[in-house]
PDB file of N, CA and C in Angstrom:
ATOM      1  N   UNK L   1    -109.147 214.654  47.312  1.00 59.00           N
ATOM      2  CA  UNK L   1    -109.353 215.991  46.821  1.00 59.00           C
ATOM      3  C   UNK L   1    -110.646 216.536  47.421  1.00 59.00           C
ATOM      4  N   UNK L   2    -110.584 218.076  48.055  1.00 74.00           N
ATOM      5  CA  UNK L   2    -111.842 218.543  48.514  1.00 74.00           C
ATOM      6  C   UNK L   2    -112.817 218.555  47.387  1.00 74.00           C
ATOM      7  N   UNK L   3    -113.892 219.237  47.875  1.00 81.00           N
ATOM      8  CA  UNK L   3    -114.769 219.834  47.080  1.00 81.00           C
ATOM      9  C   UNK L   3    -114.338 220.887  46.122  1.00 81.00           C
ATOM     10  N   UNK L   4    -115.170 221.290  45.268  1.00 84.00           N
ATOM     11  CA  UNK L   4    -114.544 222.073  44.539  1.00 84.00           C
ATOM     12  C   UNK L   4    -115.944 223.464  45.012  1.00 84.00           C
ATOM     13  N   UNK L   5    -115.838 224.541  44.969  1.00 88.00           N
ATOM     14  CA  UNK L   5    -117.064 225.279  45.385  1.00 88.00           C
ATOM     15  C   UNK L   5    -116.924 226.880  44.494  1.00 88.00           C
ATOM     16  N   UNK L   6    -117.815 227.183  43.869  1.00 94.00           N
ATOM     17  CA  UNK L   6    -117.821 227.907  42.318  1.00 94.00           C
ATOM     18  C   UNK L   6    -118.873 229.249  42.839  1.00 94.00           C
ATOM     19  N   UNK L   7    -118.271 229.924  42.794  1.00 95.00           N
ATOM     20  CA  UNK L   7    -119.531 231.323  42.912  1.00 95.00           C
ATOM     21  C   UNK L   7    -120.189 231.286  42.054  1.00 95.00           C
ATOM     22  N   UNK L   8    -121.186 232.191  42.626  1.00 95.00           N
ATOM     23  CA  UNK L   8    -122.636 232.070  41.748  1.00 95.00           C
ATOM     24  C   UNK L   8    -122.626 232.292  40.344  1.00 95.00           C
ATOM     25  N   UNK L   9    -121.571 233.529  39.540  1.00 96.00           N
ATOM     26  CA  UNK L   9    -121.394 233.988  38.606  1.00 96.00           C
ATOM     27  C   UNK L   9    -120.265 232.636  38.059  1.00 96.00           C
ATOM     28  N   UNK L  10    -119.541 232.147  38.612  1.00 97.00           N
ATOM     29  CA  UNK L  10    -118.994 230.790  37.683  1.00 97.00           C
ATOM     30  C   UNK L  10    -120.095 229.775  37.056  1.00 97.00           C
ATOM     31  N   UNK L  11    -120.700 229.751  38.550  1.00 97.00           N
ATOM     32  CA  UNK L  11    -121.818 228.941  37.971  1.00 97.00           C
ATOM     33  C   UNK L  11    -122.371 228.832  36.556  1.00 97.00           C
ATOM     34  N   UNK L  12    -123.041 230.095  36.725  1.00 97.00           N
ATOM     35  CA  UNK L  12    -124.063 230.363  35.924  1.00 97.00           C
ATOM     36  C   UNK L  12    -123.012 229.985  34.222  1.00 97.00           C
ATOM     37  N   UNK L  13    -121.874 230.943  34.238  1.00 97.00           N
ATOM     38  CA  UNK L  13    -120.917 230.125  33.378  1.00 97.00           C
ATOM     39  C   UNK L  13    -120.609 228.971  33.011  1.00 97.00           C
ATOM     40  N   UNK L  14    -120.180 228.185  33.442  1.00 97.00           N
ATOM     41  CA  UNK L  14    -119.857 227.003  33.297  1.00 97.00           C
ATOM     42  C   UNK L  14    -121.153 226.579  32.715  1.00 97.00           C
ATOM     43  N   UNK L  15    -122.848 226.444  34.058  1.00 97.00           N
ATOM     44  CA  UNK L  15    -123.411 225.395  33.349  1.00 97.00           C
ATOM     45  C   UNK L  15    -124.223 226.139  31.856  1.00 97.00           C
ATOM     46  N   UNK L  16    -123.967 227.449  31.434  1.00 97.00           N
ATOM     47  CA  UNK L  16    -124.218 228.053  29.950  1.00 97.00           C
ATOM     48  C   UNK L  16    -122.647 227.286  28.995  1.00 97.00           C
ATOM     49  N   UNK L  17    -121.487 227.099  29.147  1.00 97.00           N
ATOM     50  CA  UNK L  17    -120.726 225.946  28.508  1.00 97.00           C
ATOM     51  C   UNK L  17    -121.612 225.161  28.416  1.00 97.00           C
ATOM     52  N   UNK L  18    -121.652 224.262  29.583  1.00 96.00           N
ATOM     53  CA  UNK L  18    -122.028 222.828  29.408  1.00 96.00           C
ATOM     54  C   UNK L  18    -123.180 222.598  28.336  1.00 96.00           C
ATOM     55  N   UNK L  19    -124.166 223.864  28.477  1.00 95.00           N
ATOM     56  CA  UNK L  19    -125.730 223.665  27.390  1.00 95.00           C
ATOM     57  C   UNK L  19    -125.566 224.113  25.904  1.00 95.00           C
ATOM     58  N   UNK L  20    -123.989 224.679  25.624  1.00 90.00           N
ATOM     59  CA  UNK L  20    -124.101 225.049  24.394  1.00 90.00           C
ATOM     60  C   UNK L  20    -123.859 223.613  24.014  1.00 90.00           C
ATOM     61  N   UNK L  21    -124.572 223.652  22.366  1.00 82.00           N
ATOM     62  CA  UNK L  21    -123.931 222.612  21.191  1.00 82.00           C
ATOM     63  C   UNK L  21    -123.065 222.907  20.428  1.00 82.00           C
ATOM     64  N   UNK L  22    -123.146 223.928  19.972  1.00 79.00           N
ATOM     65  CA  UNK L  22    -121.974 224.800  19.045  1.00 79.00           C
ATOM     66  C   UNK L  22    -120.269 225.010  20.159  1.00 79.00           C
ATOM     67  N   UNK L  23    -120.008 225.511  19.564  1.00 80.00           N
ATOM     68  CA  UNK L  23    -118.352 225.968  20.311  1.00 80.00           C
ATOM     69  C   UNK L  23    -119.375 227.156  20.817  1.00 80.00           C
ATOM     70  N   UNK L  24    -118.440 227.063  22.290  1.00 90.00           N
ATOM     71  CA  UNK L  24    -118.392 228.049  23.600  1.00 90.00           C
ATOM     72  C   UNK L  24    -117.411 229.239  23.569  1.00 90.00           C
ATOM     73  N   UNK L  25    -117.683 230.250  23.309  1.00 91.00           N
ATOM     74  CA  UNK L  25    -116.835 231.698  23.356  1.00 91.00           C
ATOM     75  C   UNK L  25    -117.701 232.687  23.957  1.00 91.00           C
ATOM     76  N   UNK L  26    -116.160 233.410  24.317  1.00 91.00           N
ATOM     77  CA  UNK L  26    -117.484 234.957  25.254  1.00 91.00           C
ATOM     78  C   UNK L  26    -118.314 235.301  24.874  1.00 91.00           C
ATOM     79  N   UNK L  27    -118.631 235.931  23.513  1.00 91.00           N
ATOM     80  CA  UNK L  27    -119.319 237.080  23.235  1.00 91.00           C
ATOM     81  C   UNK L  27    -120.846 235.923  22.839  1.00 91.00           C
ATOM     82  N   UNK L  28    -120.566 234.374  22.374  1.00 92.00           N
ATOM     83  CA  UNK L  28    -121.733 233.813  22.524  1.00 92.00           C
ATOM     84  C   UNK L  28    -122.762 233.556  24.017  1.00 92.00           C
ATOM     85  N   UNK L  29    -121.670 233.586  25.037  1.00 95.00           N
ATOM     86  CA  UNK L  29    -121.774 232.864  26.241  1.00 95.00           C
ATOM     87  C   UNK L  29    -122.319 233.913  26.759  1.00 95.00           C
ATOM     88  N   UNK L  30    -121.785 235.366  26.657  1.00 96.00           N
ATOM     89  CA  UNK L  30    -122.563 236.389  27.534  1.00 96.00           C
ATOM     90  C   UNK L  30    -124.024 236.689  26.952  1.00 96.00           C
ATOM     91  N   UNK L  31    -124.104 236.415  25.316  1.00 95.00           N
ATOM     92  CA  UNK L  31    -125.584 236.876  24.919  1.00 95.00           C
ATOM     93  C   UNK L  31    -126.384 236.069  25.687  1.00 95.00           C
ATOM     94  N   UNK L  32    -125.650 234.295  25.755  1.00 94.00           N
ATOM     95  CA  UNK L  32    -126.710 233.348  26.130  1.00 94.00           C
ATOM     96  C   UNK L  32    -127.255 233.693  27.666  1.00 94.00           C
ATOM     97  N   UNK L  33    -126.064 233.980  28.697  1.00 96.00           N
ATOM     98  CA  UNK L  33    -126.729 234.306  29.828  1.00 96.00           C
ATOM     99  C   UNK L  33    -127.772 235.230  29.852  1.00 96.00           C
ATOM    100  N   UNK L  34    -127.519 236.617  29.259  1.00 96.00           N
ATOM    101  CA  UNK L  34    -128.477 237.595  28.974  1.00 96.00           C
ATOM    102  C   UNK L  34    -129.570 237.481  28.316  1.00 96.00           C
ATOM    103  N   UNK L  35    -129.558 236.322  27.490  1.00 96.00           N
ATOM    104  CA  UNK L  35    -130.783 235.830  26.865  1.00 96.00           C
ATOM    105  C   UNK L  35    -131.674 234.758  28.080  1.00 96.00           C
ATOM    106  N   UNK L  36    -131.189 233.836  28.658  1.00 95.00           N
ATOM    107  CA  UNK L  36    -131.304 232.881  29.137  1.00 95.00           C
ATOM    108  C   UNK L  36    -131.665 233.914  31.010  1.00 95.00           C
ATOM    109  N   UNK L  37    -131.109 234.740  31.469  1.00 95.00           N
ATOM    110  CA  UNK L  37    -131.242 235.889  32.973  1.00 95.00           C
ATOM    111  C   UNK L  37    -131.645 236.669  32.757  1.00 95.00           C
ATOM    112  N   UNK L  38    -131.792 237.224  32.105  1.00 96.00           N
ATOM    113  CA  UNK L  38    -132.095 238.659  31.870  1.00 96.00           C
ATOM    114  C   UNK L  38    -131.311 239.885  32.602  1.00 96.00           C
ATOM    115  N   UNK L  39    -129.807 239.064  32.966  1.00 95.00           N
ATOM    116  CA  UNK L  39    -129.121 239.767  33.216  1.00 95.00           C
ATOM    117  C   UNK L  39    -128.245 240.453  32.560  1.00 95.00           C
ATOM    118  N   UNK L  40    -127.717 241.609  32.732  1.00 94.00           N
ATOM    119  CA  UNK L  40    -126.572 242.032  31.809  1.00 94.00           C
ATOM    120  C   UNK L  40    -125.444 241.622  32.397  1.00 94.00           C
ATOM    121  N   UNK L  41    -124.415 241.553  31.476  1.00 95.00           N
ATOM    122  CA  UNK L  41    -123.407 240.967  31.637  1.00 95.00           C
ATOM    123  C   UNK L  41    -122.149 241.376  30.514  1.00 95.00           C
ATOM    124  N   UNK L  42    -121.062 241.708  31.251  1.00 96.00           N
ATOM    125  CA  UNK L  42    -119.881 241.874  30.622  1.00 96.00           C
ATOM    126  C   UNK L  42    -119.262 241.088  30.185  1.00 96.00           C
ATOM    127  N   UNK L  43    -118.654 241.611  28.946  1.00 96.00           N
ATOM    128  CA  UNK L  43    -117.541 240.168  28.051  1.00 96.00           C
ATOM    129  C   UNK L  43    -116.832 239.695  29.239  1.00 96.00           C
ATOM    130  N   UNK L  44    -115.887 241.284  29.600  1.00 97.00           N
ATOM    131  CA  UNK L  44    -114.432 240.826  30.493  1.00 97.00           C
ATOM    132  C   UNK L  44    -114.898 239.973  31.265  1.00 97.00           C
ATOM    133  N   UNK L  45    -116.369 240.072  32.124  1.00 97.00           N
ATOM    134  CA  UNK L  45    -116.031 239.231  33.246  1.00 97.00           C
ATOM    135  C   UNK L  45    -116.721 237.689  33.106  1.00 97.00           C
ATOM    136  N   UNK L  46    -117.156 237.587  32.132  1.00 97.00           N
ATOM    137  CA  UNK L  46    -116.857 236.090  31.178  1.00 97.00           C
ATOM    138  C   UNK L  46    -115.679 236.069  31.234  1.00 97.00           C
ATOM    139  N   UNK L  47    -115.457 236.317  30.684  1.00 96.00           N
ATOM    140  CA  UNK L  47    -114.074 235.902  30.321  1.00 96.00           C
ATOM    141  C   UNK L  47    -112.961 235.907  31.503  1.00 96.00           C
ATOM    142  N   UNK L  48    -113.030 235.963  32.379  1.00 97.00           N
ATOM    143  CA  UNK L  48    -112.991 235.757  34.020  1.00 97.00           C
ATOM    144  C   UNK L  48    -112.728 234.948  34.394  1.00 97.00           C
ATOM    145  N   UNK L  49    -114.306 234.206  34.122  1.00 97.00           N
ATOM    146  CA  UNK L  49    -114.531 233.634  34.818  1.00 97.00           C
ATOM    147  C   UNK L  49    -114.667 231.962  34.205  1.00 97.00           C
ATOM    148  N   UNK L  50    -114.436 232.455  32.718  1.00 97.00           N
ATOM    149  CA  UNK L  50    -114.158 231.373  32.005  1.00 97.00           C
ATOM    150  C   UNK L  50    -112.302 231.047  32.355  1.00 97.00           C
ATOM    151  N   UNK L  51    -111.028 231.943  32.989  1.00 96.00           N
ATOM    152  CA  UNK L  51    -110.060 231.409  32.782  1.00 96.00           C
ATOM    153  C   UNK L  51    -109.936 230.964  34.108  1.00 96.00           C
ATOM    154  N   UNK L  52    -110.733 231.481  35.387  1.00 97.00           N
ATOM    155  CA  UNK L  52    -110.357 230.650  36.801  1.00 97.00           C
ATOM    156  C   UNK L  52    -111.133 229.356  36.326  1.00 97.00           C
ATOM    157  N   UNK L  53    -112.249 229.222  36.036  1.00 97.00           N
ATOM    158  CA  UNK L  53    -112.383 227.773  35.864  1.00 97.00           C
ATOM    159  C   UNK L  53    -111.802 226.943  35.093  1.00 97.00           C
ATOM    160  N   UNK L  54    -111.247 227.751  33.890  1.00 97.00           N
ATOM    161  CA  UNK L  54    -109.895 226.504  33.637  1.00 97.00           C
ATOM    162  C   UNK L  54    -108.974 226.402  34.440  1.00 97.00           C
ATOM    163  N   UNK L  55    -108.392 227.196  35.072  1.00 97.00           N
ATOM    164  CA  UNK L  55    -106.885 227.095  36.091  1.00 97.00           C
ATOM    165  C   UNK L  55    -107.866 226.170  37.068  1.00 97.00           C
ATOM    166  N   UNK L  56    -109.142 225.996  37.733  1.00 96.00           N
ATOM    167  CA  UNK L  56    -110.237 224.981  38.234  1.00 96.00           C
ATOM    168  C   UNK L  56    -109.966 223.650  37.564  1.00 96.00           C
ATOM    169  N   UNK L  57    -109.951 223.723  36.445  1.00 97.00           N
ATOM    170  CA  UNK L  57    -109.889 222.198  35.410  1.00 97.00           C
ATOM    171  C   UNK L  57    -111.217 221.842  35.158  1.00 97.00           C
ATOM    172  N   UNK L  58    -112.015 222.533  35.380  1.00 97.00           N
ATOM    173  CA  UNK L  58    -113.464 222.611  35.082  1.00 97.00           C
ATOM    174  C   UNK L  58    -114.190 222.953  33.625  1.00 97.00           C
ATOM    175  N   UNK L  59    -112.884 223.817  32.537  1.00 96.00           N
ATOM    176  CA  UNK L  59    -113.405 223.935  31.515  1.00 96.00           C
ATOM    177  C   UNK L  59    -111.996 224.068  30.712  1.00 96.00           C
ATOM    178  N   UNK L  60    -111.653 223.493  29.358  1.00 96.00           N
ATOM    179  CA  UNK L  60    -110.593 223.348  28.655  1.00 96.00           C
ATOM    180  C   UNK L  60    -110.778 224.458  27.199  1.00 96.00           C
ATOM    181  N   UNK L  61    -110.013 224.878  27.262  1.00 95.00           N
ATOM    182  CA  UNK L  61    -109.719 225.715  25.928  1.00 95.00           C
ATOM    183  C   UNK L  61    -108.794 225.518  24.683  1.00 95.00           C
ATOM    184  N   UNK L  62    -109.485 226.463  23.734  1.00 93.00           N
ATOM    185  CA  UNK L  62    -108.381 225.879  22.542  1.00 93.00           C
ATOM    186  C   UNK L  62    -108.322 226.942  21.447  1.00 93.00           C
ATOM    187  N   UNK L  63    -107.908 227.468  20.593  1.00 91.00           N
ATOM    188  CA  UNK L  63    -107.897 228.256  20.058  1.00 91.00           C
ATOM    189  C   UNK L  63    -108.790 228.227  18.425  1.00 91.00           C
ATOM    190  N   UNK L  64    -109.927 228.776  17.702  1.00 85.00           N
ATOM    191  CA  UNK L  64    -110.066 228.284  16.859  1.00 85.00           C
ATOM    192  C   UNK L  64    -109.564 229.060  15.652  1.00 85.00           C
ATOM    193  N   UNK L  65    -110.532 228.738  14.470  1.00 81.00           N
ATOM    194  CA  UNK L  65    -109.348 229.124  13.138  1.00 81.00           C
ATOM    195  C   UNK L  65    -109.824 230.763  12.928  1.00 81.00           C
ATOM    196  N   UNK L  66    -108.948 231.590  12.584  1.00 78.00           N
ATOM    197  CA  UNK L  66    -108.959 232.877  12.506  1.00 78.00           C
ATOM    198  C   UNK L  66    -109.948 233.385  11.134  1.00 78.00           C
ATOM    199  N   UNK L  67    -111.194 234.443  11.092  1.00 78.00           N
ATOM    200  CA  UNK L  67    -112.168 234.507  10.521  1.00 78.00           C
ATOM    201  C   UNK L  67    -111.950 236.333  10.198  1.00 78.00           C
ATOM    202  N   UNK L  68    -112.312 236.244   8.216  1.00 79.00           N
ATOM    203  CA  UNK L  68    -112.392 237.725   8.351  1.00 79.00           C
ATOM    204  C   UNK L  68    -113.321 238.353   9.176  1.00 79.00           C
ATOM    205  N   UNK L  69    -114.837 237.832   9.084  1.00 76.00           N
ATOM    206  CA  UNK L  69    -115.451 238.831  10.256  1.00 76.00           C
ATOM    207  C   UNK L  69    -114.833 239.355  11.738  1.00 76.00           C
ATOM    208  N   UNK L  70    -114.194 238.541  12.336  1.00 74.00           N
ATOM    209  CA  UNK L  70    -113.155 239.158  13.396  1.00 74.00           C
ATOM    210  C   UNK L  70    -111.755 239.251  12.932  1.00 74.00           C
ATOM    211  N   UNK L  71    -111.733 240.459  11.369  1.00 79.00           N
ATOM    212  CA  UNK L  71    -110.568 240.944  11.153  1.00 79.00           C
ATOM    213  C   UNK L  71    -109.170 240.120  11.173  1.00 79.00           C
ATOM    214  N   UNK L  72    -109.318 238.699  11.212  1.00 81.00           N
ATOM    215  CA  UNK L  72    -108.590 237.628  11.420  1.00 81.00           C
ATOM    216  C   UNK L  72    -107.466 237.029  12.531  1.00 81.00           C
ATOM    217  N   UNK L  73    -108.733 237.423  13.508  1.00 84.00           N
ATOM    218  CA  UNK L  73    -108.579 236.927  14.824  1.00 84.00           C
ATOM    219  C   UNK L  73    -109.467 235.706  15.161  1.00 84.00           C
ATOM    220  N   UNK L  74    -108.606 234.788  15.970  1.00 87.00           N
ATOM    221  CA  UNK L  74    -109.137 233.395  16.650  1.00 87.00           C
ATOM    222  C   UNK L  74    -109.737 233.434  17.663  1.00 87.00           C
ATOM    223  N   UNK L  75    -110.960 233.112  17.744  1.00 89.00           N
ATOM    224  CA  UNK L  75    -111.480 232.803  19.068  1.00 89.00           C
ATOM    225  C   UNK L  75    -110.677 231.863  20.026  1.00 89.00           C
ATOM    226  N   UNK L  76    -111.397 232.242  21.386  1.00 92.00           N
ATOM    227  CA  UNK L  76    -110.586 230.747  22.081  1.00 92.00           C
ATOM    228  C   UNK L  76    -111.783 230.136  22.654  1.00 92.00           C
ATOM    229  N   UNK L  77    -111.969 228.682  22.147  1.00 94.00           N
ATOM    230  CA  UNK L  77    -113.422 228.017  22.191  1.00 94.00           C
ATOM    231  C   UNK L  77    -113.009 227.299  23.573  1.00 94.00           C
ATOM    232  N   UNK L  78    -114.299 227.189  24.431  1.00 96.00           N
ATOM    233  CA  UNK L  78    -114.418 226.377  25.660  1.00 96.00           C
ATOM    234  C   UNK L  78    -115.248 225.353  25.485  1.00 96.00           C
ATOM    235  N   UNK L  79    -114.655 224.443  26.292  1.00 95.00           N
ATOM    236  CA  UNK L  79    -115.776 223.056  26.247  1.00 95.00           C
ATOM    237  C   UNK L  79    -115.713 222.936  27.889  1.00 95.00           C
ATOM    238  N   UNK L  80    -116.597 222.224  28.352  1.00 96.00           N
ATOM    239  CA  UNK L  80    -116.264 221.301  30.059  1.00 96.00           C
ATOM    240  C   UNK L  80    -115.739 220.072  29.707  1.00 96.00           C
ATOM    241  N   UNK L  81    -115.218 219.841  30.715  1.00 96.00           N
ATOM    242  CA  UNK L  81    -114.709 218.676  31.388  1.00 96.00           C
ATOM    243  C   UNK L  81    -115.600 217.905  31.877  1.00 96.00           C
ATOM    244  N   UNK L  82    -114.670 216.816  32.354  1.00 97.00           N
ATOM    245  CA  UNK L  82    -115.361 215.737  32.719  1.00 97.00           C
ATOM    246  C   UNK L  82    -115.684 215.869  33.966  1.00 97.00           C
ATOM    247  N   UNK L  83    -114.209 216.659  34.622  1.00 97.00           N
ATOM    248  CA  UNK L  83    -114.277 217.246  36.244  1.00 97.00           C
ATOM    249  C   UNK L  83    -115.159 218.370  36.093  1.00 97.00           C
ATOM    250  N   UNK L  84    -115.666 218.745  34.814  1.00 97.00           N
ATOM    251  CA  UNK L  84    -116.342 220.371  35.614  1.00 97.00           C
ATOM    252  C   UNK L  84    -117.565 219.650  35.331  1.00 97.00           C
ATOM    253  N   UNK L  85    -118.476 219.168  34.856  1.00 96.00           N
ATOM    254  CA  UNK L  85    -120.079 218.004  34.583  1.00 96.00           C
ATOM    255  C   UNK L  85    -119.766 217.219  36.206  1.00 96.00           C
ATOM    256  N   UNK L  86    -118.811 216.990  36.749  1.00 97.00           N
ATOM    257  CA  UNK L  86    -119.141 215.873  37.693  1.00 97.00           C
ATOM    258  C   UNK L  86    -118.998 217.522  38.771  1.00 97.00           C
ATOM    259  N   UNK L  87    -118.804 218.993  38.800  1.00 97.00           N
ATOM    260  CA  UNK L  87    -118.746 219.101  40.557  1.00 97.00           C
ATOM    261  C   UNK L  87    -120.061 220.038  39.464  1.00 97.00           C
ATOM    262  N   UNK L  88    -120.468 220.286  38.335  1.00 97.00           N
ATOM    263  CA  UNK L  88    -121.886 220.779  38.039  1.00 97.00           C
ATOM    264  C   UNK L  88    -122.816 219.964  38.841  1.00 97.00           C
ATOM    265  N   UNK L  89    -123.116 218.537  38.537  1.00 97.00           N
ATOM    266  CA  UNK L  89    -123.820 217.287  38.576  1.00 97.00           C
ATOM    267  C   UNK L  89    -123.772 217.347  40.790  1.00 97.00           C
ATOM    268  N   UNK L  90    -122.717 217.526  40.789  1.00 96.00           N
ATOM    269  CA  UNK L  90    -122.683 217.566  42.384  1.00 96.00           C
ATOM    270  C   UNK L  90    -122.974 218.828  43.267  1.00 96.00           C
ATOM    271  N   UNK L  91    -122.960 219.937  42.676  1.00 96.00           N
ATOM    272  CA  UNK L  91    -123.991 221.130  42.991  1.00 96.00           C
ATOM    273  C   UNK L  91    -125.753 220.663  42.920  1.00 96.00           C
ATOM    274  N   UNK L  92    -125.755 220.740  41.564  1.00 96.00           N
ATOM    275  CA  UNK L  92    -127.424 220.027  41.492  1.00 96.00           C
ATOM    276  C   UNK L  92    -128.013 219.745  42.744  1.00 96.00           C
ATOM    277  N   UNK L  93    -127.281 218.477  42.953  1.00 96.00           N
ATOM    278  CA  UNK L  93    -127.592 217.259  44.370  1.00 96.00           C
ATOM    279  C   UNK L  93    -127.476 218.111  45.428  1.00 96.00           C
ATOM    280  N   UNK L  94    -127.159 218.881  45.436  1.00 94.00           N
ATOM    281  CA  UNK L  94    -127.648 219.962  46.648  1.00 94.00           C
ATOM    282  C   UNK L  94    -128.114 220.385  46.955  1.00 94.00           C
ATOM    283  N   UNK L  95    -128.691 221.276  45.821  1.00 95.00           N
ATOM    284  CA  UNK L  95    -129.389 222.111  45.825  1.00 95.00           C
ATOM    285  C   UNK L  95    -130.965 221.597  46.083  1.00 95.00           C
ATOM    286  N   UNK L  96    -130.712 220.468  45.210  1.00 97.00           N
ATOM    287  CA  UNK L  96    -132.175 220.259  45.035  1.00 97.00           C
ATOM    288  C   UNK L  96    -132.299 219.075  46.414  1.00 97.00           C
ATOM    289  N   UNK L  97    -131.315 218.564  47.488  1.00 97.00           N
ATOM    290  CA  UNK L  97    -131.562 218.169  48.373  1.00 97.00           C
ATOM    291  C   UNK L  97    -132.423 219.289  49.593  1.00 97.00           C
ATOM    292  N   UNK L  98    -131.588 220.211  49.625  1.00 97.00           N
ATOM    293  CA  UNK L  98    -131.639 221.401  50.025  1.00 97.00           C
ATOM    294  C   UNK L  98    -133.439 221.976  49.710  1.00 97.00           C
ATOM    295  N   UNK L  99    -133.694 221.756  48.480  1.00 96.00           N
ATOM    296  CA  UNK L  99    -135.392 221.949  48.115  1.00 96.00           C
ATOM    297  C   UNK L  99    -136.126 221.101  49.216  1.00 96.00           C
ATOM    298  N   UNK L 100    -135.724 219.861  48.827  1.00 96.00           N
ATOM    299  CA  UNK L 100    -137.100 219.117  49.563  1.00 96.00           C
ATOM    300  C   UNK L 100    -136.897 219.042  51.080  1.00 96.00           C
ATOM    301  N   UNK L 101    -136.108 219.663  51.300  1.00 96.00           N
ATOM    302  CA  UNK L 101    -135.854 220.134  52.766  1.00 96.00           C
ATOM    303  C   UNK L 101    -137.017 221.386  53.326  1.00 96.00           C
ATOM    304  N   UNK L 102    -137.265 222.368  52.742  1.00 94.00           N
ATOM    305  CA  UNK L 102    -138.054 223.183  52.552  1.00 94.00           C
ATOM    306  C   UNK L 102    -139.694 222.941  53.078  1.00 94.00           C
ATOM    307  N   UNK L 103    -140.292 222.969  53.722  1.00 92.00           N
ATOM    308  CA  UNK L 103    -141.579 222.161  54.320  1.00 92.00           C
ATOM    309  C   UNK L 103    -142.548 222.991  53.038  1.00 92.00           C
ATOM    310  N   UNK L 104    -143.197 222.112  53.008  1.00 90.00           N
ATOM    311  CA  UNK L 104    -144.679 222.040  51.935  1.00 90.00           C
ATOM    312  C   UNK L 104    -145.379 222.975  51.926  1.00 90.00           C
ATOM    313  N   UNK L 105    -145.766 223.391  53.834  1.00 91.00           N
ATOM    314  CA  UNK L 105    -146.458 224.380  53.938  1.00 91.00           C
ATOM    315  C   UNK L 105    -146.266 225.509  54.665  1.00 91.00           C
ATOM    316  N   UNK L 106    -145.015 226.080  54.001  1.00 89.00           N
ATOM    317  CA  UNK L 106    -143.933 227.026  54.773  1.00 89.00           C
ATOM    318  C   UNK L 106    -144.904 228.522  55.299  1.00 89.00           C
ATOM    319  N   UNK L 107    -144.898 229.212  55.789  1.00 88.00           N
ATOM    320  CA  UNK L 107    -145.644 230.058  55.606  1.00 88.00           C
ATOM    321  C   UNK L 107    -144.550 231.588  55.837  1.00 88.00           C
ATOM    322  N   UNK L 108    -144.586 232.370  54.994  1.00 87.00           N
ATOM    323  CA  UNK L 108    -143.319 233.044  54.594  1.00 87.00           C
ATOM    324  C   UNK L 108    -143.391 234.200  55.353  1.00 87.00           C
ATOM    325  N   UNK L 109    -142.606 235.262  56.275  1.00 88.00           N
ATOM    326  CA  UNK L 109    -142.718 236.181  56.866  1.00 88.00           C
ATOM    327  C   UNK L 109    -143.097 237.323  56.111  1.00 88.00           C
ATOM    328  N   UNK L 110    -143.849 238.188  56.534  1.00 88.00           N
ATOM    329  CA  UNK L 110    -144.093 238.923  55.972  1.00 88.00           C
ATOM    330  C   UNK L 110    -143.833 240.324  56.256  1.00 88.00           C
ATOM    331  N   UNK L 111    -143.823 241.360  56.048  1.00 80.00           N
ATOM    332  CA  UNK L 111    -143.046 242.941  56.421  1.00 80.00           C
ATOM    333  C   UNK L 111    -143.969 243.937  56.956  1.00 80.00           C
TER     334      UNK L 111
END
C-alpha cells in the first residue's frame, strides 16, 4: 500500500480528532481549530473533511444518542484509527526530518 498524503486542512483535522478526549464532532472540532489557529473555519468544511478521511480509513464514525438541546438530533462522533495515528505519526517524521535539514545558520533573503 502507498503512502497515504492528507492536505493541509485534513491535517489540521484529523490531528484536532486525535487530541480530543471527549467525543469528536464538528461544531466541537471547528471551535477547537479556531481556538487552537486562530483560524476561522466552517462547519461544512469539517465536515468534509472529516468524511474523505473516513472513506481514507483514517477516522471512524458512529452515531451518538439524540439530545433535547439539538432538538433531538444525533451527533455523528469521530474517533482515529489506528491507520490514521500511524500515517499522523508518519507525517511528523517528516516534517521534523525535513527541520533538521534546515542549516543552523540560515541567513534568510530579504526584500
Amino acid at each position: 500500500m502507498g503512502r497515504t498524503y492528507l492536505g493541509e486542512f485534513e491535517e489540521l483535522v484529523l490531528l484536532t480528532v486525535a487530541s480530543r478526549k471527549e467525543e469528536a464532532y464538528g461544531a466541537a472540532l471547528t471551535q477547537t481549530i479556531h481556538q487552537q489557529t486562530g483560524r476561522i473555519v466552517v462547519l461544512s468544511a469539517v465536515h468534509v473533511a472529516l468524511y474523505r478521511l473516513e472513506e481514507k480509513g483514517l477516522v471512524t464514525s458512529s452515531l451518538g444518542g439524540a439530545t433535547q438541546e439539538r432538538g433531538g438530533r444525533r451527533k455523528r462522533l469521530f474517533r482515529i484509527t489506528a491507520y490514521g495515528l500511524q500515517v499522523l505519526t508518519e507525517i511528523r517524521q517528516v516534517r521534523e526530518e525535513l527541520w533538521q535539514l534546515i542549516p543552523k545558520n540560515i541567513q534568510p533573503f530579504s526584500l
